[in-house]
Coordinates of C-alpha atoms in Angstrom, one line a residue:
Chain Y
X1 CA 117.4 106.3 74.7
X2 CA 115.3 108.3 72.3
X3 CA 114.8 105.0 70.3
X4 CA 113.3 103.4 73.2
X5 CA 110.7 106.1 73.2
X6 CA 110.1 106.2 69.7
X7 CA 110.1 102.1 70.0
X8 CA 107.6 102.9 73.1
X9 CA 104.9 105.0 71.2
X10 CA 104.9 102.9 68.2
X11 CA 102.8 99.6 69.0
X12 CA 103.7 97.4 66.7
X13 CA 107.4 97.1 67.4
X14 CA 106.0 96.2 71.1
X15 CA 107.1 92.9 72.6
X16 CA 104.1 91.0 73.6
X17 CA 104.1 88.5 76.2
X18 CA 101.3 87.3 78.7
X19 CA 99.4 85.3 76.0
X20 CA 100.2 82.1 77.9
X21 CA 97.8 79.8 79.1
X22 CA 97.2 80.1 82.5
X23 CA 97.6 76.3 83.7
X24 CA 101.5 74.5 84.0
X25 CA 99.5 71.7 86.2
X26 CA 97.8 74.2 88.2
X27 CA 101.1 75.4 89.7
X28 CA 102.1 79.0 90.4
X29 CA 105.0 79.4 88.6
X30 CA 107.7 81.9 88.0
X31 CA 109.4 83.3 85.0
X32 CA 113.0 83.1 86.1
X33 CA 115.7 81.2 85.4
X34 CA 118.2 82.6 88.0
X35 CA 116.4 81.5 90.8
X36 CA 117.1 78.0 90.3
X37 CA 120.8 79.2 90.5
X38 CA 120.3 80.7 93.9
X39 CA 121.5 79.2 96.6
X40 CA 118.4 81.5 99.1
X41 CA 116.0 83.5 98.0
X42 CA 115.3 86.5 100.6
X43 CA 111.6 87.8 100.0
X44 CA 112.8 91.4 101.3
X45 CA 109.9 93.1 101.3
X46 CA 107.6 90.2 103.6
X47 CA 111.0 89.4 105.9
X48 CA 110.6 85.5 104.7
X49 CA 113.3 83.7 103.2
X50 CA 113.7 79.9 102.0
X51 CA 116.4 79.2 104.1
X52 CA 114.6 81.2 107.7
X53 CA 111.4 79.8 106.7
X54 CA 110.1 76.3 105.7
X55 CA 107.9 78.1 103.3
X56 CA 106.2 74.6 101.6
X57 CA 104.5 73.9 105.6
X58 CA 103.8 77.4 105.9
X59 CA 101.8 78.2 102.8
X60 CA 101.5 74.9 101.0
X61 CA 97.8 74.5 101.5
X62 CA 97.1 78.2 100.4
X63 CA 94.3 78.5 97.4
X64 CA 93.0 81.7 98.0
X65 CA 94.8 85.0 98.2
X66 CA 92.7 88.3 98.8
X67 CA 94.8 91.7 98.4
X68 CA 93.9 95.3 99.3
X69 CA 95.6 98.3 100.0
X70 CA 95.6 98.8 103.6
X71 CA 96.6 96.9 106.7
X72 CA 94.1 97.2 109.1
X73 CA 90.9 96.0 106.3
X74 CA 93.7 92.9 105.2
X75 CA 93.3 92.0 108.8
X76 CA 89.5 92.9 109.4
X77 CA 89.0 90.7 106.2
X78 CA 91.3 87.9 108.1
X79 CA 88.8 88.1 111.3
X80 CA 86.1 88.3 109.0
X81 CA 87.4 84.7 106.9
X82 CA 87.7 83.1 110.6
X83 CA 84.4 83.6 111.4
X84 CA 82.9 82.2 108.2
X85 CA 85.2 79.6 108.2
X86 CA 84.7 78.8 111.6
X87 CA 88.3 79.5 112.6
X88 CA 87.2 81.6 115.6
X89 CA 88.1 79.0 118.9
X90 CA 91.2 78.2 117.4
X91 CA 93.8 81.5 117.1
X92 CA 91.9 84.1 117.9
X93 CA 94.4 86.8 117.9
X94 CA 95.6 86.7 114.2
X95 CA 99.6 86.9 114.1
X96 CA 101.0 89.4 110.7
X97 CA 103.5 87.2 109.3
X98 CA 105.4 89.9 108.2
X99 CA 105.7 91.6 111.4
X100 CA 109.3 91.4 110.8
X101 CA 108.7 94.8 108.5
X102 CA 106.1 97.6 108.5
X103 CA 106.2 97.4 104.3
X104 CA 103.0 95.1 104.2
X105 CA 101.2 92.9 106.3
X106 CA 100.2 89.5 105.7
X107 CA 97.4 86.8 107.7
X108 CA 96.6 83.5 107.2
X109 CA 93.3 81.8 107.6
X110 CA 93.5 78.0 106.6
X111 CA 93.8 78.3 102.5
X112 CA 93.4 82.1 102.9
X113 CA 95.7 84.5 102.7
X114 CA 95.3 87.8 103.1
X115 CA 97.5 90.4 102.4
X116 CA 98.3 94.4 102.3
X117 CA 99.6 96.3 99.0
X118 CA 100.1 99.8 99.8
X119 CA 99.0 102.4 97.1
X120 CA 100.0 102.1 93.5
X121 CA 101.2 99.9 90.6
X122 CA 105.3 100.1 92.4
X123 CA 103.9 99.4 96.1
X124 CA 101.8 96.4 94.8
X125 CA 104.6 95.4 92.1
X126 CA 107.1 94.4 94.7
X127 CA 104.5 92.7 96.8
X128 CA 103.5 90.7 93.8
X129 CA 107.0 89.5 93.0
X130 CA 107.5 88.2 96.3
X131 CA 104.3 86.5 97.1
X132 CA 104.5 84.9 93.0
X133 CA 107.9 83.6 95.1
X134 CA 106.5 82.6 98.3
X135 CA 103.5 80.3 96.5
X136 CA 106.2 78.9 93.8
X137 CA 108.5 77.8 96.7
X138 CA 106.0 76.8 99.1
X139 CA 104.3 74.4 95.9
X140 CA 101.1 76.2 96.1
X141 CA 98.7 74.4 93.0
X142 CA 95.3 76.2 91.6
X143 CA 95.7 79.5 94.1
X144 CA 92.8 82.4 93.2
X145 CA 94.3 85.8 93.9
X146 CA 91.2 88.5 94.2
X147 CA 91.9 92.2 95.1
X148 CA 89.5 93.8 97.0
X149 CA 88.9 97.4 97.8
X150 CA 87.2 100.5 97.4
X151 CA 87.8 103.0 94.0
X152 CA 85.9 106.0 92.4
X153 CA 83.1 104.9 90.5
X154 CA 82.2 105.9 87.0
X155 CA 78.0 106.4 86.1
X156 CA 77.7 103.4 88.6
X157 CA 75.6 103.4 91.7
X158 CA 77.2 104.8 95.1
X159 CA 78.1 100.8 97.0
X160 CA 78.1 98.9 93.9
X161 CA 80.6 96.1 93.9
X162 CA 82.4 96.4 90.3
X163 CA 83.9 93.0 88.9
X164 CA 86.8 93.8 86.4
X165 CA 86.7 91.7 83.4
X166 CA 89.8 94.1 82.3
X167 CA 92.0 96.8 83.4
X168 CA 93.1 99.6 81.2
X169 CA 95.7 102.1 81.2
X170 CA 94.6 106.3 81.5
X171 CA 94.7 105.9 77.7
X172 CA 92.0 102.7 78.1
X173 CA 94.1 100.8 76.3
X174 CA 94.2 96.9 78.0
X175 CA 97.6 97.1 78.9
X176 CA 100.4 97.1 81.2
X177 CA 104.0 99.0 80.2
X178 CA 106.4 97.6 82.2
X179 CA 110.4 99.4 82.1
X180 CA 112.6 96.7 81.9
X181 CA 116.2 98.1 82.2
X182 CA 115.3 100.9 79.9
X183 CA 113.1 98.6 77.4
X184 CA 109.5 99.0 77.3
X185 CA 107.5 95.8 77.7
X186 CA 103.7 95.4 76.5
X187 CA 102.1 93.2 78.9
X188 CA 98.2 92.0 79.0
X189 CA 96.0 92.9 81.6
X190 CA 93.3 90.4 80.8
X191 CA 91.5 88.8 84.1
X192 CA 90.8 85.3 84.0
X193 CA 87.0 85.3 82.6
X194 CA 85.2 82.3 84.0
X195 CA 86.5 83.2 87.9
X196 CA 84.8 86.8 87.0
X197 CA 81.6 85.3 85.6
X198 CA 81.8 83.4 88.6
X199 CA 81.8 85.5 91.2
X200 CA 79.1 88.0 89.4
X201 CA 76.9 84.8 89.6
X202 CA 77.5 85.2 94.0
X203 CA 76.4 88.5 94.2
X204 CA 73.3 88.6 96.1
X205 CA 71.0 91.7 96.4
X206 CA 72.4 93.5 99.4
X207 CA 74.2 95.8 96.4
X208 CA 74.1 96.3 92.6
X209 CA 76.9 94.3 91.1
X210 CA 78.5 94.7 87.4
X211 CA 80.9 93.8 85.3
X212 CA 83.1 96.3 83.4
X213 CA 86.6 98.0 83.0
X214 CA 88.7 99.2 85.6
X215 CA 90.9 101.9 84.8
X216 CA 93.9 101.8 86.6
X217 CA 97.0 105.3 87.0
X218 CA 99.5 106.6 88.1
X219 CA 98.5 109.9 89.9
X220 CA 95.4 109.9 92.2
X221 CA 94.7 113.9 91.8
X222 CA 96.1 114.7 88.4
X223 CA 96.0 111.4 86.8
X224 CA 92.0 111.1 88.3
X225 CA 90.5 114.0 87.0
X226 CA 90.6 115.6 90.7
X227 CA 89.9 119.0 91.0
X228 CA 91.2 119.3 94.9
X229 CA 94.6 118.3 94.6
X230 CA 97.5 120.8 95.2
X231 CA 98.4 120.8 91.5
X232 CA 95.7 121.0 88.8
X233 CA 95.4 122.6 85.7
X234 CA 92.5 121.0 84.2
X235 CA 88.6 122.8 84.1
X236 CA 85.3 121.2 85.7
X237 CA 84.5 120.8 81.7
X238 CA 87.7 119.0 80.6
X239 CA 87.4 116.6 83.6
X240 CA 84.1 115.8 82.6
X241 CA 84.6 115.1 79.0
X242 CA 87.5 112.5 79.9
X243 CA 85.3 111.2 81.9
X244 CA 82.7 110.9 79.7
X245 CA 85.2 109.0 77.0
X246 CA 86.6 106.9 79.5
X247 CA 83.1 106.0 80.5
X248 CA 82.2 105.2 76.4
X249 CA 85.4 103.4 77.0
X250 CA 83.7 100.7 79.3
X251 CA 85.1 102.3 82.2
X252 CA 83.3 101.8 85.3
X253 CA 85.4 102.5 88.1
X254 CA 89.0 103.9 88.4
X255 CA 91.9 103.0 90.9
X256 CA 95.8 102.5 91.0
X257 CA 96.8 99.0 91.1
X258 CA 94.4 96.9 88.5
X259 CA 96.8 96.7 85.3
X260 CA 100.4 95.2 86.9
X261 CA 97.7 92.7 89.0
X262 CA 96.4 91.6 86.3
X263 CA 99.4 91.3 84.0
X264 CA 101.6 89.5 86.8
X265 CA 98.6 87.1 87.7
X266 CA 98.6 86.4 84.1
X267 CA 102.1 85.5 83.5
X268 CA 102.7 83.3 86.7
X269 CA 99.3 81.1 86.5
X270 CA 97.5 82.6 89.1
X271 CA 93.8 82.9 88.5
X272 CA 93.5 86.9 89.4
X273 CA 89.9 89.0 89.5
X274 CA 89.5 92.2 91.0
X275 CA 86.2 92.6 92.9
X276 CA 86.1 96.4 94.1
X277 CA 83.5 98.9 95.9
X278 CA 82.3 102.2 95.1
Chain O
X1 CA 95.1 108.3 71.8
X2 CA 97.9 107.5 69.5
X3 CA 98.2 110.9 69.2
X4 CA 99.0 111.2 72.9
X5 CA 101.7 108.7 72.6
X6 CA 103.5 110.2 69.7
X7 CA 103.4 113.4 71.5
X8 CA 104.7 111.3 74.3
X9 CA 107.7 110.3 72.5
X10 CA 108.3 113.9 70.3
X11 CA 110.3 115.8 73.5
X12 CA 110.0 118.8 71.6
X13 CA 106.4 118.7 71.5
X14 CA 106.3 118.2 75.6
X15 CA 104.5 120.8 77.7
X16 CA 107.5 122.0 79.8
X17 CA 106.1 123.2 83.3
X18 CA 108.3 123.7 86.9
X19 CA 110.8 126.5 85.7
X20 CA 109.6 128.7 87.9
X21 CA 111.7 130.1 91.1
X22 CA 111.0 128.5 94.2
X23 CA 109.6 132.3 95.9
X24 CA 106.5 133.5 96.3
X25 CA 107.1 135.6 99.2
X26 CA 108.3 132.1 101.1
X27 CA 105.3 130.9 101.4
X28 CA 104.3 127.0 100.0
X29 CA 101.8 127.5 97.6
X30 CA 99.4 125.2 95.4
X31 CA 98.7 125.7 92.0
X32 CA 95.1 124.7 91.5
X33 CA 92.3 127.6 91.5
X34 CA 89.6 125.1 92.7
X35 CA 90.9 125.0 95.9
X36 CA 89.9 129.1 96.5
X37 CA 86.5 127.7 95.9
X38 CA 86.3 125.1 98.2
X39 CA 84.2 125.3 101.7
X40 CA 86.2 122.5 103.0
X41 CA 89.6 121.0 102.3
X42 CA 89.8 117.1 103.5
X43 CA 93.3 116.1 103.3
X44 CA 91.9 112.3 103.0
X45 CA 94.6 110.1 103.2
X46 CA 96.1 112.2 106.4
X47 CA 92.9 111.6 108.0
X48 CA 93.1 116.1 108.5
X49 CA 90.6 118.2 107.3
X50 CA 90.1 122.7 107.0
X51 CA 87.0 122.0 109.1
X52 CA 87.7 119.6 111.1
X53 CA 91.2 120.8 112.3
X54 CA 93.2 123.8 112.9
X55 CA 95.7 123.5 110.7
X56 CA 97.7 126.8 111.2
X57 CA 97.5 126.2 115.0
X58 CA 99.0 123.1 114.3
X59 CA 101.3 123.0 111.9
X60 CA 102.4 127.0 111.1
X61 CA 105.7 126.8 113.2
X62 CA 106.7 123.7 110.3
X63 CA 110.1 124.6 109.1
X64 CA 111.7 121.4 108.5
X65 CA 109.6 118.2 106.9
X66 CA 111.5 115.1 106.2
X67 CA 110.1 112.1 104.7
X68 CA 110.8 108.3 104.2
X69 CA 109.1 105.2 103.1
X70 CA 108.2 103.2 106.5
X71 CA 106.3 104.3 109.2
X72 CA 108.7 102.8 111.8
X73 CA 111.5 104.7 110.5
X74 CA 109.7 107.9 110.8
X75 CA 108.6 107.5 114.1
X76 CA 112.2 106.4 114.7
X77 CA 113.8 109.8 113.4
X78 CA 110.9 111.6 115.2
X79 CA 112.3 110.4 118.4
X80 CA 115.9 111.2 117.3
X81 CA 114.7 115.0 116.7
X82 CA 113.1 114.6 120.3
X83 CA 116.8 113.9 121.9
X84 CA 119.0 116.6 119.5
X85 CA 116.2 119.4 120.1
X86 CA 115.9 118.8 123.4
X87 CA 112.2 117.7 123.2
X88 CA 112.7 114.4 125.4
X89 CA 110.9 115.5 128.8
X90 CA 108.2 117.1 127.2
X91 CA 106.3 114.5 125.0
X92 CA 108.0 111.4 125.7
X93 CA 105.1 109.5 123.7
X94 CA 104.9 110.4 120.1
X95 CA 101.2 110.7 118.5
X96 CA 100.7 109.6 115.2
X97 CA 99.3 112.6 114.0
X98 CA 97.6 110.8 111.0
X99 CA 96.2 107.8 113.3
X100 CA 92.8 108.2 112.1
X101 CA 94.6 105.9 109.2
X102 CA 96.9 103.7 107.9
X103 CA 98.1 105.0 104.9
X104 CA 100.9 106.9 106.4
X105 CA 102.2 108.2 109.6
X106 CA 103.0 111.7 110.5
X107 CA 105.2 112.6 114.0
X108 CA 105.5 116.6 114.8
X109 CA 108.8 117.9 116.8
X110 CA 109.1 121.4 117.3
X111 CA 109.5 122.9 113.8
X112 CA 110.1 119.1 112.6
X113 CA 107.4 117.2 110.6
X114 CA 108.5 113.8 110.1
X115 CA 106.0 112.0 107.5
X116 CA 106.2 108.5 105.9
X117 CA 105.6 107.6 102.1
X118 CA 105.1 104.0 101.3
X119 CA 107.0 103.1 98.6
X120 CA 106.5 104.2 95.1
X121 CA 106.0 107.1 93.0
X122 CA 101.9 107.1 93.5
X123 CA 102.6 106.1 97.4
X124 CA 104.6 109.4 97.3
X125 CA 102.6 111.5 95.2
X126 CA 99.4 111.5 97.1
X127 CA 101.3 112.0 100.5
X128 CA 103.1 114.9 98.8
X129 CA 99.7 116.3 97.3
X130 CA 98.2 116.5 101.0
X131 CA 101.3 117.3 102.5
X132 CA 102.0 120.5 100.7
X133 CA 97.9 121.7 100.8
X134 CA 98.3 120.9 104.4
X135 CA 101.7 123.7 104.5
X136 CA 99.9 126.3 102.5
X137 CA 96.7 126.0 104.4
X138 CA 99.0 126.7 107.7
X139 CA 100.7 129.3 105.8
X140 CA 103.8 127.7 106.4
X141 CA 107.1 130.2 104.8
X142 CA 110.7 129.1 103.9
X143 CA 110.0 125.0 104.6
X144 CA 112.8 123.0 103.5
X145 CA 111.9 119.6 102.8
X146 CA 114.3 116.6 102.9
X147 CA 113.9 113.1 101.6
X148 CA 115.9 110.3 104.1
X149 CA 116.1 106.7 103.3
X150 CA 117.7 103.7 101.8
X151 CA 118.2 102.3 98.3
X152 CA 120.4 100.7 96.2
X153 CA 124.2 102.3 95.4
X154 CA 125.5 102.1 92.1
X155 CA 129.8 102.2 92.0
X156 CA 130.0 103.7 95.7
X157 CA 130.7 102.5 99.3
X158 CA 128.6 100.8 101.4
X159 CA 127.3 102.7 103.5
X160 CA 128.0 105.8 102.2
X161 CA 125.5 109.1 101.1
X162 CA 124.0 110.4 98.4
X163 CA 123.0 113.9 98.1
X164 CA 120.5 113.8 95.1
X165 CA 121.5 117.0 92.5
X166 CA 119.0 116.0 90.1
X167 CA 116.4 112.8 89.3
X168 CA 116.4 111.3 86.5
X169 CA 114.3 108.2 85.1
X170 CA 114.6 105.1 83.7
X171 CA 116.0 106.7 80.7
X172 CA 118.7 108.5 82.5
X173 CA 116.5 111.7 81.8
X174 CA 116.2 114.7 84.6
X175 CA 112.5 114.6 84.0
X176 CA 109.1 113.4 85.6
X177 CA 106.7 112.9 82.9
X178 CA 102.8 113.3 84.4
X179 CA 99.9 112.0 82.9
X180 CA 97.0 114.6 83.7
X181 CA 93.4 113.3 82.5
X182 CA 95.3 111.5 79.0
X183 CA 98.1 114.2 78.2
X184 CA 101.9 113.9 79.1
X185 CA 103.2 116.3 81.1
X186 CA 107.1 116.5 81.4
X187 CA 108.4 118.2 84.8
X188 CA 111.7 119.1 85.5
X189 CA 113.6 117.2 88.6
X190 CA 116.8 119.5 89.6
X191 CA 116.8 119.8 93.0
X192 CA 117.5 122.5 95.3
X193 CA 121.0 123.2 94.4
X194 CA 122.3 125.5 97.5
X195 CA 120.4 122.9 99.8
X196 CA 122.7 120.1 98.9
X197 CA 125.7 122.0 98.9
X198 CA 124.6 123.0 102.2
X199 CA 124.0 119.4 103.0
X200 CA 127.1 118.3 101.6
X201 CA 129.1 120.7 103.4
X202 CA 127.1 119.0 106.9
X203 CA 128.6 115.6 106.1
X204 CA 131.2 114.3 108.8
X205 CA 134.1 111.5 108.7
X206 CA 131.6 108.5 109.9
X207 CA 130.8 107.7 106.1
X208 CA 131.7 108.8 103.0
X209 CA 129.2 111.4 101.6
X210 CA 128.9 112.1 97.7
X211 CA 127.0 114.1 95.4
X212 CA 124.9 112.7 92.2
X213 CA 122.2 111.8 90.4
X214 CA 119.6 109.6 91.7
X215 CA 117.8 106.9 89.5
X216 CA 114.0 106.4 90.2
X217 CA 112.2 103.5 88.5
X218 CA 108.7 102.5 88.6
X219 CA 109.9 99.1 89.8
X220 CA 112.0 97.1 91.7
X221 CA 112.5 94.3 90.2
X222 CA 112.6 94.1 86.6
X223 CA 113.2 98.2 86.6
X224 CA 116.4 97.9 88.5
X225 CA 118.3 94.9 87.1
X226 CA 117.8 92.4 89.7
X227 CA 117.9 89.5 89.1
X228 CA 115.6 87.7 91.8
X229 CA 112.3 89.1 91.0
X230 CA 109.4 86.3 90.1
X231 CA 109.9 87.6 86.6
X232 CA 113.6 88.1 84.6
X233 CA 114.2 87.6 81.1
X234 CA 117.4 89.6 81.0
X235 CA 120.7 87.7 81.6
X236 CA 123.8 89.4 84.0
X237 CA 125.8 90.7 81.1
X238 CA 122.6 92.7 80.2
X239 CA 121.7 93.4 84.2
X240 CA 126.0 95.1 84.2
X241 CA 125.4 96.7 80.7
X242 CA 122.6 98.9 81.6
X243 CA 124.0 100.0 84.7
X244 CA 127.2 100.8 83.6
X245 CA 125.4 103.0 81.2
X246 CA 123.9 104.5 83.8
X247 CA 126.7 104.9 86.2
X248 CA 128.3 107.0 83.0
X249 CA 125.4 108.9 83.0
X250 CA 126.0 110.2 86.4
X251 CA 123.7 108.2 88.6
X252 CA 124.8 107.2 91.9
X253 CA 122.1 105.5 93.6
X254 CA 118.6 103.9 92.3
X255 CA 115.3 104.2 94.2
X256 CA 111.5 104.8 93.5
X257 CA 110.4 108.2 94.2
X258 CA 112.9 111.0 93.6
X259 CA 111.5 111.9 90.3
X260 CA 108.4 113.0 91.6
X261 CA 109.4 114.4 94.8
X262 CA 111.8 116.5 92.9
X263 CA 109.0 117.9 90.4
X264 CA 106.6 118.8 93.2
X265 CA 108.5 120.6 95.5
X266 CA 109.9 122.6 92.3
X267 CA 106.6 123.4 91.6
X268 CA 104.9 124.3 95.0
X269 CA 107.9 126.6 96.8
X270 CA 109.1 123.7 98.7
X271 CA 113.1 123.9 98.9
X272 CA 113.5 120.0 98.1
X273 CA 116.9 118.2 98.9
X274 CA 117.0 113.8 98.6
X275 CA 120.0 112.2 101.1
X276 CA 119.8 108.7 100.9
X277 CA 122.2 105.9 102.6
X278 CA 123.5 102.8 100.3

C-alpha cells in the first residue's frame, strides 16, 4: 500500500488517460467491456434498468443534459425549459423519472434533461456513471452536458456567471485522482473549449460573465478556507493568502463537483461545460 | 505543491490530530475559535440559524442522533421511534425540520434526531459540520450518535450487521486524510469502542450481527470493484484480488462515509458508533 502512495505523490509514474478525442461518431460511449457481457444493466441509483425500461424511446432524442445539485432548482430549471420551449400546454405537471428513489431526481423536457447531483465529487460520481449508461443504451448521439449552480466566488463580482474552461484540484493542479481498487488514476479535467467559448459568446448584459478556473474539493469548511465551520484551525491571514494563490492560480470561483465532471465527460464523449453563479 | 504531496505520501511527516478523549465535561464541542466571535451562526445547509432560531429550546433534550443517506429512510426511522417511544398520538405528522431546503432532512422524536446525509464523504461532512455546531449551540451533553444504513458485505451473510470498530480507506488504512486550505491532514477513525460492544451485545437472533472494519471509498464504482460502472478497466480476477486483500485486512463491509464520520465525532465529543445492514 505504501507504494501506491509513494506511486501517488510522484507524477510521473501516473497513468494518464482522458486524452481521447471526444467524437466516436458523436455517440456517448462507455469504457467497459463487461457490460456487453451483461445480460441487464440496473441503473441503481435512478431506479431504471434495460430490461424495466425501453430506455432507446425514453431518452433517445436527448441532446442536452443540465446538472445541478439540488432537486427542487433541477425541476424549476425543467419548468423554466418548458416555457422557453413552448412545452407549457402539453404536460404541465412535470413527472421525476426517478421517483422510484429519493437519491436524485431527474425531468425531461423534449431533448432536455435535467437532473439533480447531490453535494460532492462521490454524490455526482455515481450519478455520472449511470446517466453515461442511460445515454449509451438509450443511443443518445452529440448530447451537451452543462452543470449549473451557484459557488463561492474568487475577486469576481457578487451574480457573475463564471464559465469554467478548467477545473483544478485544492492544489490547482488540472486534475482528477480517481482510486481505482487501491491504484491511483490521473485523469484530465479539461472542458470542451469551443462549447465554453460558445456559451461566453450568449451572455448578455443582465450580469458580468467570465471565463476562468474552477476549483473544485473535498471539504466545504476546511477544504474552503471557511472560518465558521465546527472544525478550523486556520487564521483570517492564512485563509487569505491561499486565497490569494489560488486566485494567481486562475482561480475564479470554487465548488465540489467540477473535476470528476469534467474528467468523466471527457472520457465518454460527452461535450461537458460548467456554467456557475456567484 | 509538490511539496504537499510528498508530505502526503511520508506518514511520518503527517500532522496527527483526533487523539483526544471524547470528554469535555459531556458536552459536544467545536474546535474553531472563530465561532466565539461570531454575532450570528447560520447553519446554511439545515436552513437553522443562532438568530433566527432557538436552538437550545429546540434541540437541548437531543441524546440520541442517528443518520443515513436518504431522506425517506430517515423520515421512515423517525416514525419507527414515534411507535417504540410511545410518541404516536402526539405528532402523528412528522415536520421536516430542515424544510426550508433540500439538501437534507432532519425529523425530531423526543430525545431522537433522525438526520439524512446524501451519499458521500462531502454530502456527509457538511451535514456533520452543521449538525455538531447545531449540538453545541444547544448545549447538548453525553449525545451518542449512530450511523444506520446499507452497503455492500464483503465474506458475510446477507442480511446480516455490521458494527463498525474502526474505518479505514481505500488503502485499508484506519485513517481520514483532510485537506485544509492545501495541507493533508490525517485523522484517526476508531470508533467508540464501549458503544459497539454495547451495540453488539443489543443484537437479537433475527440476523446475524458481527463486528469489523468498515471500508469507505470515495467512489462506487471504480472504488469498489464493480464491475458495471460506465467506466472499468480492471478484469474479475483483479475485482476478487483486491478484495480478498481486503477481507484479510479485516474489512467487513464497504460504503462511502465512515471515514469521515468516524474522524469527526472523535474530534467534537460525539460518542460515534456505524451499524450498517448487508
Amino acid at each position: 500500500m505504501d507504494g501506491t502512495r509513494v506511486f501517488l505523490a510522484n507524477s510521473n509514474q501516473h497513468i494518464n488517460i482522458g486524452k481521447e478525442k471526444h467524437s466516436r461518431n458523436g455517440f456517448v460511449y462507455v469504457k467497459n467491456p463487461h457490460l456487453d457481457l451483461m445480460e441487464e444493466d440496473i441503473l441503481y441509483h435512478l431506479a431504471l434498468g434495460t430490461k424495466t425500461h425501453n430506455l432507446p424511446a425514453m431518452f433517445g432524442d436527448i441532446k442536452f443534459v443540465c446538472v445541478g445539485g439540488s432537486p427542487n432548482r433541477m425541476k424549476a430549471f425543467a419548468q423554466f425549459m418548458q416555457k422557453e420551449l413552448g412545452h407549457e400546454g402539453e404536460d404541465n405537471d412535470l413527472e421525476n423519472i426517478c421517483a422510484g428513489t429519493d437519491r436524485y431526481s431527474m425531468y425531461k423536457v423534449g431533448p432536455v434533461l435535467s437532473i439533480s447531483h447531490g453535494m460532492g465529487i462521490p454524490s455526482i460520481s455515481i450519478m455520472l456513471h449511470e446517466l453515461i449508461k442511460l445515454l449509451h443504451h438509450a443511443k443518445c448521439c452529440d448530447v451537451t452536458i452543462i452543470r449549473i449552480g451557484t459557488s463561492g466566488g474568487l475577486g469576481v463580482e457578487p451574480g457573475s456567471v463564471v464559465i469554467t474552461d478548467v477545473a483544478v484540484d485544492s492544489f490547482f493542479k488540472p486534475q482528477f485522482e480517481q482510486v481505482i481498487l487501491d491504484h491511483v488514476v490521473t485523469r484530465s479535467t479539461e472542458l470542451d473549449q469551443d462549447l465554453a467559448s460558445e456559451l461566453l459568446k450568449c451572455s448578455r448584459n443582465d450580469f458580468p460573465t467570465l471565463m476562468g478556473h474552477t476549483m473544485c474539493t473535498y471539504d466545504f469548511y476546511e477544504g474552503q478556507g471557511r472560518l465558521d465551520g465546527a472544525l478550523c484551525c486556520f487564521s483570517n491571514e492564512k485563509k487569505l493568502e491561499y486565497l490569494k494563490r489560488a486566485y494567481n492560480a486562475g482561480v475564479r470561483n470554487i465548488e465540489m463537483e467540477s473535476t470528476v465532471f469534467a474528467a468523466m465527460c471527457r472520457l465518454c464523449g460527452l461535450k461537458g461545460c460548467s456554467t456557475i453563479k456567484i
